[in-house]
Amino acid sequence: EVQLVESGGGLVQPGRSLKLSCAASGFTFSNYYMAWVRQAPKKGLEWVATISTSGSRTYYPDSVKGRFTISRDNAKSSLYLQMNSLKSEDTATYYCARGLPGYRAPFDYWGQGVMVTVSS
Amino acid sequence: DILINQSPASLTVSAGEKVTMSCKSSQSLLYSENNQDYLAWYQQKPGQFPKLLIYGASNRHTGVPDRFTGSGSGTDFTLTISSVQAEDLADYYCEQTYSYPYTFGAGTKLELK
């Protein structure tokens, strides 16, 4: 059974940093693109970052580019999101998600999500 | 960036009714080299994570009931629920994966009478 379990969320002050983790199990992690998607309270979904199978390619929207870094450790079947210079608008539930096999693929499995609150 | 316009924002229907919701993109999501549309639909029930319903505009994901049907191509797409069940109460989102940055529609909230 595919499982994605996020951790590392919490309350953080504006301008500070936080690192999220996602532990994957039930599939060969190294074979899949992985991503982070977030959802602000009572709002819609926003794609945050994607990483290739090897980790050599990463993609971000302008809203987080230069502040967030996605990475992975295939030996540990783990995905990470380093978030720096956090802003109040980064407050959201962050989901770890697996890409369907293939190019330009949507996300077929999601974690339960972890809440990040940016506030002084 | 590709903009996604999803409508209506909300729908109120009775169990057993047929439902359609729309997703329009600001540019074509059809990749000519493989004739594939890069449009997906997700269902998010209250308090839960999103679940993939449809990918490639019309392909049902594993385990999705056949009352859910995706259609359309290019810039105009539709999600149809042939006979709504109480368990279908949820928010529905479309997403384009044609190009980065991936973008989502604002969602359609399905409510039952």
PDB file of C-alpha atoms in Angstrom:
ATOM      1  CA  GLU A   1       0.000   0.000   0.000  1.00  0.00           C
ATOM      2  CA  VAL A   2       1.347   3.407  -0.994  1.00  0.00           C
ATOM      3  CA  GLN A   3       1.852   5.678   2.002  1.00  0.00           C
ATOM      4  CA  LEU A   4       3.141   9.230   2.221  1.00  0.00           C
ATOM      5  CA  VAL A   5       3.586  10.697   5.696  1.00  0.00           C
ATOM      6  CA  GLU A   6       4.546  14.341   6.133  1.00  0.00           C
ATOM      7  CA  SER A   7       6.185  15.827   9.200  1.00  0.00           C
ATOM      8  CA  GLY A   8       7.950  18.985  10.338  1.00  0.00           C
ATOM      9  CA  GLY A   9       5.129  21.499  10.282  1.00  0.00           C
ATOM     10  CA  GLY A  10       4.321  24.004  12.980  1.00  0.00           C
ATOM     11  CA  LEU A  11       4.238  27.655  13.942  1.00  0.00           C
ATOM     12  CA  VAL A  12       7.117  29.792  12.682  1.00  0.00           C
ATOM     13  CA  GLN A  13       7.791  33.515  12.664  1.00  0.00           C
ATOM     14  CA  PRO A  14       7.945  35.500   9.418  1.00  0.00           C
ATOM     15  CA  GLY A  15      11.417  35.479   7.919  1.00  0.00           C
ATOM     16  CA  ARG A  16      12.406  32.218   9.604  1.00  0.00           C
ATOM     17  CA  SER A  17      12.963  28.783   8.099  1.00  0.00           C
ATOM     18  CA  LEU A  18      11.308  25.376   8.329  1.00  0.00           C
ATOM     19  CA  LYS A  19      12.008  22.008   6.752  1.00  0.00           C
ATOM     20  CA  LEU A  20       9.264  19.557   5.888  1.00  0.00           C
ATOM     21  CA  SER A  21       9.820  15.843   5.391  1.00  0.00           C
ATOM     22  CA  CYS A  22       7.784  13.164   3.682  1.00  0.00           C
ATOM     23  CA  ALA A  23       8.403   9.465   4.354  1.00  0.00           C
ATOM     24  CA  ALA A  24       7.316   7.238   1.485  1.00  0.00           C
ATOM     25  CA  SER A  25       6.570   3.524   1.558  1.00  0.00           C
ATOM     26  CA  GLY A  26       4.788   0.858  -0.450  1.00  0.00           C
ATOM     27  CA  PHE A  27       6.443   1.668  -3.790  1.00  0.00           C
ATOM     28  CA  THR A  28       9.873   2.089  -5.390  1.00  0.00           C
ATOM     29  CA  PHE A  29      10.432   5.717  -4.445  1.00  0.00           C
ATOM     30  CA  SER A  30      13.340   6.291  -6.810  1.00  0.00           C
ATOM     31  CA  ASN A  31      11.156   5.564  -9.850  1.00  0.00           C
ATOM     32  CA  TYR A  32       8.747   8.456  -9.342  1.00  0.00           C
ATOM     33  CA  TYR A  33       8.702  12.216  -9.666  1.00  0.00           C
ATOM     34  CA  MET A  34       7.566  13.744  -6.372  1.00  0.00           C
ATOM     35  CA  ALA A  35       6.003  17.066  -5.489  1.00  0.00           C
ATOM     36  CA  TRP A  36       4.688  19.386  -2.814  1.00  0.00           C
ATOM     37  CA  VAL A  37       1.275  21.011  -3.135  1.00  0.00           C
ATOM     38  CA  ARG A  38      -0.182  23.422  -0.593  1.00  0.00           C
ATOM     39  CA  GLN A  39      -3.600  24.659   0.411  1.00  0.00           C
ATOM     40  CA  ALA A  40      -4.139  27.834   2.406  1.00  0.00           C
ATOM     41  CA  PRO A  41      -6.999  27.707   4.926  1.00  0.00           C
ATOM     42  CA  LYS A  42     -10.361  27.606   3.126  1.00  0.00           C
ATOM     43  CA  LYS A  43      -8.596  28.125  -0.218  1.00  0.00           C
ATOM     44  CA  GLY A  44      -7.752  26.085  -3.295  1.00  0.00           C
ATOM     45  CA  LEU A  45      -4.742  24.021  -4.247  1.00  0.00           C
ATOM     46  CA  GLU A  46      -1.397  25.511  -5.267  1.00  0.00           C
ATOM     47  CA  TRP A  47       1.491  23.506  -6.739  1.00  0.00           C
ATOM     48  CA  VAL A  48       4.727  24.337  -4.882  1.00  0.00           C
ATOM     49  CA  ALA A  49       7.553  22.189  -6.250  1.00  0.00           C
ATOM     50  CA  THR A  50       8.402  19.076  -8.246  1.00  0.00           C
ATOM     51  CA  ILE A  51      11.586  17.005  -8.314  1.00  0.00           C
ATOM     52  CA  SER A  52      12.728  14.435 -10.863  1.00  0.00           C
ATOM     53  CA  THR A  53      13.510  10.819 -10.004  1.00  0.00           C
ATOM     54  CA  SER A  54      17.231  11.429  -9.534  1.00  0.00           C
ATOM     55  CA  GLY A  55      16.828  14.858  -8.023  1.00  0.00           C
ATOM     56  CA  SER A  56      18.737  16.511 -10.837  1.00  0.00           C
ATOM     57  CA  ARG A  57      15.780  18.571 -12.017  1.00  0.00           C
ATOM     58  CA  THR A  58      13.549  20.752  -9.849  1.00  0.00           C
ATOM     59  CA  TYR A  59      10.672  23.060 -10.702  1.00  0.00           C
ATOM     60  CA  TYR A  60       8.986  25.871  -8.770  1.00  0.00           C
ATOM     61  CA  PRO A  61       6.368  28.572  -9.303  1.00  0.00           C
ATOM     62  CA  ASP A  62       7.526  32.177  -8.992  1.00  0.00           C
ATOM     63  CA  SER A  63       5.757  32.500  -5.626  1.00  0.00           C
ATOM     64  CA  VAL A  64       8.366  30.299  -3.908  1.00  0.00           C
ATOM     65  CA  LYS A  65      11.330  30.280  -6.324  1.00  0.00           C
ATOM     66  CA  GLY A  66      14.517  31.298  -4.537  1.00  0.00           C
ATOM     67  CA  ARG A  67      12.997  30.697  -1.084  1.00  0.00           C
ATOM     68  CA  PHE A  68      11.963  27.010  -1.179  1.00  0.00           C
ATOM     69  CA  THR A  69      14.123  24.026  -2.099  1.00  0.00           C
ATOM     70  CA  ILE A  70      12.796  20.563  -2.828  1.00  0.00           C
ATOM     71  CA  SER A  71      15.137  17.607  -2.405  1.00  0.00           C
ATOM     72  CA  ARG A  72      15.004  13.855  -2.003  1.00  0.00           C
ATOM     73  CA  ASP A  73      16.993  10.977  -0.555  1.00  0.00           C
ATOM     74  CA  ASN A  74      16.196   7.874  -2.575  1.00  0.00           C
ATOM     75  CA  ALA A  75      18.121   5.631  -0.178  1.00  0.00           C
ATOM     76  CA  LYS A  76      15.775   6.722   2.605  1.00  0.00           C
ATOM     77  CA  SER A  77      12.634   6.996   0.434  1.00  0.00           C
ATOM     78  CA  SER A  78      12.222  10.526   1.695  1.00  0.00           C
ATOM     79  CA  LEU A  79      11.215  13.860   0.216  1.00  0.00           C
ATOM     80  CA  TYR A  80      12.006  17.244   1.718  1.00  0.00           C
ATOM     81  CA  LEU A  81      10.993  20.873   1.409  1.00  0.00           C
ATOM     82  CA  GLN A  82      13.326  23.491   2.841  1.00  0.00           C
ATOM     83  CA  MET A  83      11.400  26.725   3.285  1.00  0.00           C
ATOM     84  CA  ASN A  84      13.341  29.931   3.932  1.00  0.00           C
ATOM     85  CA  SER A  85      12.294  33.552   4.353  1.00  0.00           C
ATOM     86  CA  LEU A  86       8.783  32.460   5.215  1.00  0.00           C
ATOM     87  CA  LYS A  87       5.909  34.870   4.731  1.00  0.00           C
ATOM     88  CA  SER A  88       2.409  34.958   6.180  1.00  0.00           C
ATOM     89  CA  GLU A  89       1.061  33.949   2.767  1.00  0.00           C
ATOM     90  CA  ASP A  90       2.969  30.660   3.050  1.00  0.00           C
ATOM     91  CA  THR A  91       0.545  29.606   5.788  1.00  0.00           C
ATOM     92  CA  ALA A  92      -1.083  26.435   4.470  1.00  0.00           C
ATOM     93  CA  THR A  93      -1.414  22.697   4.695  1.00  0.00           C
ATOM     94  CA  TYR A  94       1.446  21.182   2.720  1.00  0.00           C
ATOM     95  CA  TYR A  95       0.868  17.894   0.925  1.00  0.00           C
ATOM     96  CA  CYS A  96       3.508  15.509  -0.349  1.00  0.00           C
ATOM     97  CA  ALA A  97       2.359  13.917  -3.610  1.00  0.00           C
ATOM     98  CA  ARG A  98       3.563  11.271  -6.042  1.00  0.00           C
ATOM     99  CA  GLY A  99       3.526  11.818  -9.786  1.00  0.00           C
ATOM    100  CA  LEU A 100       1.896   9.258 -12.013  1.00  0.00           C
ATOM    101  CA  PRO A 101       4.425   7.446 -14.201  1.00  0.00           C
ATOM    102  CA  GLY A 102       5.163   9.349 -17.367  1.00  0.00           C
ATOM    103  CA  TYR A 103       5.894  12.831 -18.522  1.00  0.00           C
ATOM    104  CA  ARG A 104       3.795  15.787 -17.363  1.00  0.00           C
ATOM    105  CA  ALA A 105       1.962  13.593 -14.919  1.00  0.00           C
ATOM    106  CA  PRO A 106      -0.602  14.602 -12.281  1.00  0.00           C
ATOM    107  CA  PHE A 107      -0.446  13.300  -8.727  1.00  0.00           C
ATOM    108  CA  ASP A 108      -1.910   9.911  -7.971  1.00  0.00           C
ATOM    109  CA  TYR A 109      -1.154   9.577  -4.246  1.00  0.00           C
ATOM    110  CA  TRP A 110      -1.137  12.260  -1.574  1.00  0.00           C
ATOM    111  CA  GLY A 111      -0.175  12.392   2.068  1.00  0.00           C
ATOM    112  CA  GLN A 112      -2.511  13.570   4.801  1.00  0.00           C
ATOM    113  CA  GLY A 113      -0.772  16.936   4.866  1.00  0.00           C
ATOM    114  CA  VAL A 114       1.091  18.967   7.460  1.00  0.00           C
ATOM    115  CA  MET A 115       0.118  22.430   8.654  1.00  0.00           C
ATOM    116  CA  VAL A 116       2.533  25.344   8.483  1.00  0.00           C
ATOM    117  CA  THR A 117       1.548  28.597  10.189  1.00  0.00           C
ATOM    118  CA  VAL A 118       3.665  31.688   9.624  1.00  0.00           C
ATOM    119  CA  SER A 119       2.858  34.294  12.242  1.00  0.00           C
ATOM    120  CA  SER A 120       4.517  36.497  14.785  1.00  0.00           C
TER     121      SER A 120
ATOM    122  CA  ASP B   1       1.502  30.826 -16.901  1.00  0.00           C
ATOM    123  CA  ILE B   2      -1.550  28.852 -18.009  1.00  0.00           C
ATOM    124  CA  LEU B   3      -4.696  30.136 -16.334  1.00  0.00           C
ATOM    125  CA  ILE B   4      -7.487  27.724 -15.447  1.00  0.00           C
ATOM    126  CA  ASN B   5     -11.069  28.957 -15.137  1.00  0.00           C
ATOM    127  CA  GLN B   6     -13.338  26.521 -13.345  1.00  0.00           C
ATOM    128  CA  SER B   7     -17.117  26.885 -13.188  1.00  0.00           C
ATOM    129  CA  PRO B   8     -19.493  27.012 -11.519  1.00  0.00           C
ATOM    130  CA  ALA B   9     -18.028  27.871  -8.132  1.00  0.00           C
ATOM    131  CA  SER B  10     -20.717  25.786  -6.460  1.00  0.00           C
ATOM    132  CA  LEU B  11     -23.484  23.365  -7.359  1.00  0.00           C
ATOM    133  CA  THR B  12     -26.415  22.187  -5.280  1.00  0.00           C
ATOM    134  CA  VAL B  13     -28.079  19.019  -6.523  1.00  0.00           C
ATOM    135  CA  SER B  14     -30.210  16.113  -5.354  1.00  0.00           C
ATOM    136  CA  ALA B  15     -28.941  12.560  -5.120  1.00  0.00           C
ATOM    137  CA  GLY B  16     -29.413  10.765  -8.419  1.00  0.00           C
ATOM    138  CA  GLU B  17     -29.097  13.886 -10.555  1.00  0.00           C
ATOM    139  CA  LYS B  18     -26.571  14.318 -13.350  1.00  0.00           C
ATOM    140  CA  VAL B  19     -23.914  16.957 -12.730  1.00  0.00           C
ATOM    141  CA  THR B  20     -21.502  18.703 -15.074  1.00  0.00           C
ATOM    142  CA  MET B  21     -18.722  21.111 -14.229  1.00  0.00           C
ATOM    143  CA  SER B  22     -16.378  22.972 -16.534  1.00  0.00           C
ATOM    144  CA  CYS B  23     -12.717  23.762 -16.757  1.00  0.00           C
ATOM    145  CA  LYS B  24     -11.318  26.156 -19.373  1.00  0.00           C
ATOM    146  CA  SER B  25      -7.639  26.839 -19.887  1.00  0.00           C
ATOM    147  CA  SER B  26      -6.027  29.980 -21.296  1.00  0.00           C
ATOM    148  CA  GLN B  27      -4.124  27.908 -23.853  1.00  0.00           C
ATOM    149  CA  SER B  28      -4.378  24.472 -25.367  1.00  0.00           C
ATOM    150  CA  LEU B  29      -3.422  21.538 -23.168  1.00  0.00           C
ATOM    151  CA  LEU B  30      -3.165  19.203 -26.149  1.00  0.00           C
ATOM    152  CA  TYR B  31       0.366  17.973 -26.815  1.00  0.00           C
ATOM    153  CA  SER B  32       0.467  17.338 -30.549  1.00  0.00           C
ATOM    154  CA  GLU B  33       3.286  14.791 -30.487  1.00  0.00           C
ATOM    155  CA  ASN B  34       1.150  12.210 -28.657  1.00  0.00           C
ATOM    156  CA  ASN B  35      -2.344  13.696 -29.041  1.00  0.00           C
ATOM    157  CA  GLN B  36      -2.715  13.763 -25.263  1.00  0.00           C
ATOM    158  CA  ASP B  37      -4.421  16.439 -23.183  1.00  0.00           C
ATOM    159  CA  TYR B  38      -2.653  17.211 -19.906  1.00  0.00           C
ATOM    160  CA  LEU B  39      -5.674  17.936 -17.741  1.00  0.00           C
ATOM    161  CA  ALA B  40      -6.545  16.154 -14.490  1.00  0.00           C
ATOM    162  CA  TRP B  41      -9.489  16.244 -12.109  1.00  0.00           C
ATOM    163  CA  TYR B  42      -9.310  15.766  -8.333  1.00  0.00           C
ATOM    164  CA  GLN B  43     -11.909  15.250  -5.633  1.00  0.00           C
ATOM    165  CA  GLN B  44     -11.346  16.615  -2.141  1.00  0.00           C
ATOM    166  CA  LYS B  45     -13.830  15.630   0.541  1.00  0.00           C
ATOM    167  CA  PRO B  46     -14.140  17.793   3.672  1.00  0.00           C
ATOM    168  CA  GLY B  47     -11.107  17.403   5.936  1.00  0.00           C
ATOM    169  CA  GLN B  48      -9.328  15.051   3.530  1.00  0.00           C
ATOM    170  CA  PHE B  49      -6.485  15.205   1.041  1.00  0.00           C
ATOM    171  CA  PRO B  50      -7.253  15.437  -2.696  1.00  0.00           C
ATOM    172  CA  LYS B  51      -7.735  12.252  -4.685  1.00  0.00           C
ATOM    173  CA  LEU B  52      -7.057  11.838  -8.382  1.00  0.00           C
ATOM    174  CA  LEU B  53     -10.197  11.053 -10.380  1.00  0.00           C
ATOM    175  CA  ILE B  54      -9.277  11.649 -14.018  1.00  0.00           C
ATOM    176  CA  TYR B  55      -5.985  12.124 -15.885  1.00  0.00           C
ATOM    177  CA  GLY B  56      -5.291  12.805 -19.528  1.00  0.00           C
ATOM    178  CA  ALA B  57      -8.688  14.550 -19.643  1.00  0.00           C
ATOM    179  CA  SER B  58     -10.670  11.308 -19.882  1.00  0.00           C
ATOM    180  CA  ASN B  59      -8.864   8.416 -18.165  1.00  0.00           C
ATOM    181  CA  ARG B  60     -10.306   7.243 -14.875  1.00  0.00           C
ATOM    182  CA  HIS B  61      -7.746   6.603 -12.166  1.00  0.00           C
ATOM    183  CA  THR B  62      -7.705   3.186 -10.504  1.00  0.00           C
ATOM    184  CA  GLY B  63     -10.782   2.537  -8.400  1.00  0.00           C
ATOM    185  CA  VAL B  64     -12.775   5.581  -9.543  1.00  0.00           C
ATOM    186  CA  PRO B  65     -16.463   4.703 -10.068  1.00  0.00           C
ATOM    187  CA  ASP B  66     -17.648   4.816 -13.667  1.00  0.00           C
ATOM    188  CA  ARG B  67     -20.255   7.463 -12.835  1.00  0.00           C
ATOM    189  CA  PHE B  68     -17.339   9.934 -13.102  1.00  0.00           C
ATOM    190  CA  THR B  69     -16.472  10.842 -16.711  1.00  0.00           C
ATOM    191  CA  GLY B  70     -13.973  13.347 -18.028  1.00  0.00           C
ATOM    192  CA  SER B  71     -14.260  14.789 -21.525  1.00  0.00           C
ATOM    193  CA  GLY B  72     -13.015  17.605 -23.717  1.00  0.00           C
ATOM    194  CA  SER B  73      -9.824  18.585 -25.474  1.00  0.00           C
ATOM    195  CA  GLY B  74      -7.686  21.615 -26.179  1.00  0.00           C
ATOM    196  CA  THR B  75      -8.966  24.345 -23.895  1.00  0.00           C
ATOM    197  CA  ASP B  76     -12.429  23.148 -22.830  1.00  0.00           C
ATOM    198  CA  PHE B  77     -12.981  20.257 -20.434  1.00  0.00           C
ATOM    199  CA  THR B  78     -15.889  18.796 -18.492  1.00  0.00           C
ATOM    200  CA  LEU B  79     -16.303  16.503 -15.521  1.00  0.00           C
ATOM    201  CA  THR B  80     -19.644  14.706 -15.435  1.00  0.00           C
ATOM    202  CA  ILE B  81     -21.116  12.714 -12.580  1.00  0.00           C
ATOM    203  CA  SER B  82     -23.893  10.641 -14.112  1.00  0.00           C
ATOM    204  CA  SER B  83     -25.881  10.046 -10.923  1.00  0.00           C
ATOM    205  CA  VAL B  84     -24.669  11.938  -7.871  1.00  0.00           C
ATOM    206  CA  GLN B  85     -24.374  10.005  -4.610  1.00  0.00           C
ATOM    207  CA  ALA B  86     -24.249  11.473  -1.096  1.00  0.00           C
ATOM    208  CA  GLU B  87     -20.598  10.398  -0.848  1.00  0.00           C
ATOM    209  CA  ASP B  88     -19.754  12.694  -3.787  1.00  0.00           C
ATOM    210  CA  LEU B  89     -20.144  15.777  -1.596  1.00  0.00           C
ATOM    211  CA  ALA B  90     -16.755  17.412  -2.121  1.00  0.00           C
ATOM    212  CA  ASP B  91     -14.708  20.096  -3.803  1.00  0.00           C
ATOM    213  CA  TYR B  92     -13.561  19.281  -7.322  1.00  0.00           C
ATOM    214  CA  TYR B  93     -10.426  20.749  -8.862  1.00  0.00           C
ATOM    215  CA  CYS B  94      -8.955  20.570 -12.330  1.00  0.00           C
ATOM    216  CA  GLU B  95      -5.235  20.903 -12.928  1.00  0.00           C
ATOM    217  CA  GLN B  96      -3.095  21.404 -16.000  1.00  0.00           C
ATOM    218  CA  THR B  97       0.213  19.582 -16.223  1.00  0.00           C
ATOM    219  CA  TYR B  98       0.976  20.672 -19.778  1.00  0.00           C
ATOM    220  CA  SER B  99       3.675  23.052 -18.630  1.00  0.00           C
ATOM    221  CA  TYR B 100       5.309  24.427 -15.505  1.00  0.00           C
ATOM    222  CA  PRO B 101       4.116  26.054 -13.368  1.00  0.00           C
ATOM    223  CA  TYR B 102       1.347  23.503 -12.934  1.00  0.00           C
ATOM    224  CA  THR B 103      -1.867  25.368 -12.152  1.00  0.00           C
ATOM    225  CA  PHE B 104      -5.195  24.456 -10.602  1.00  0.00           C
ATOM    226  CA  GLY B 105      -8.657  25.815 -11.094  1.00  0.00           C
ATOM    227  CA  ALA B 106     -10.309  27.524  -8.120  1.00  0.00           C
ATOM    228  CA  GLY B 107     -12.592  24.549  -7.585  1.00  0.00           C
ATOM    229  CA  THR B 108     -16.264  23.623  -7.761  1.00  0.00           C
ATOM    230  CA  LYS B 109     -18.025  22.889  -4.496  1.00  0.00           C
ATOM    231  CA  LEU B 110     -20.663  20.166  -4.825  1.00  0.00           C
ATOM    232  CA  GLU B 111     -23.409  20.326  -2.232  1.00  0.00           C
ATOM    233  CA  LEU B 112     -26.412  18.113  -1.863  1.00  0.00           C
ATOM    234  CA  LYS B 113     -29.958  19.271  -1.222  1.00  0.00           C
TER     235      LYS B 113
END
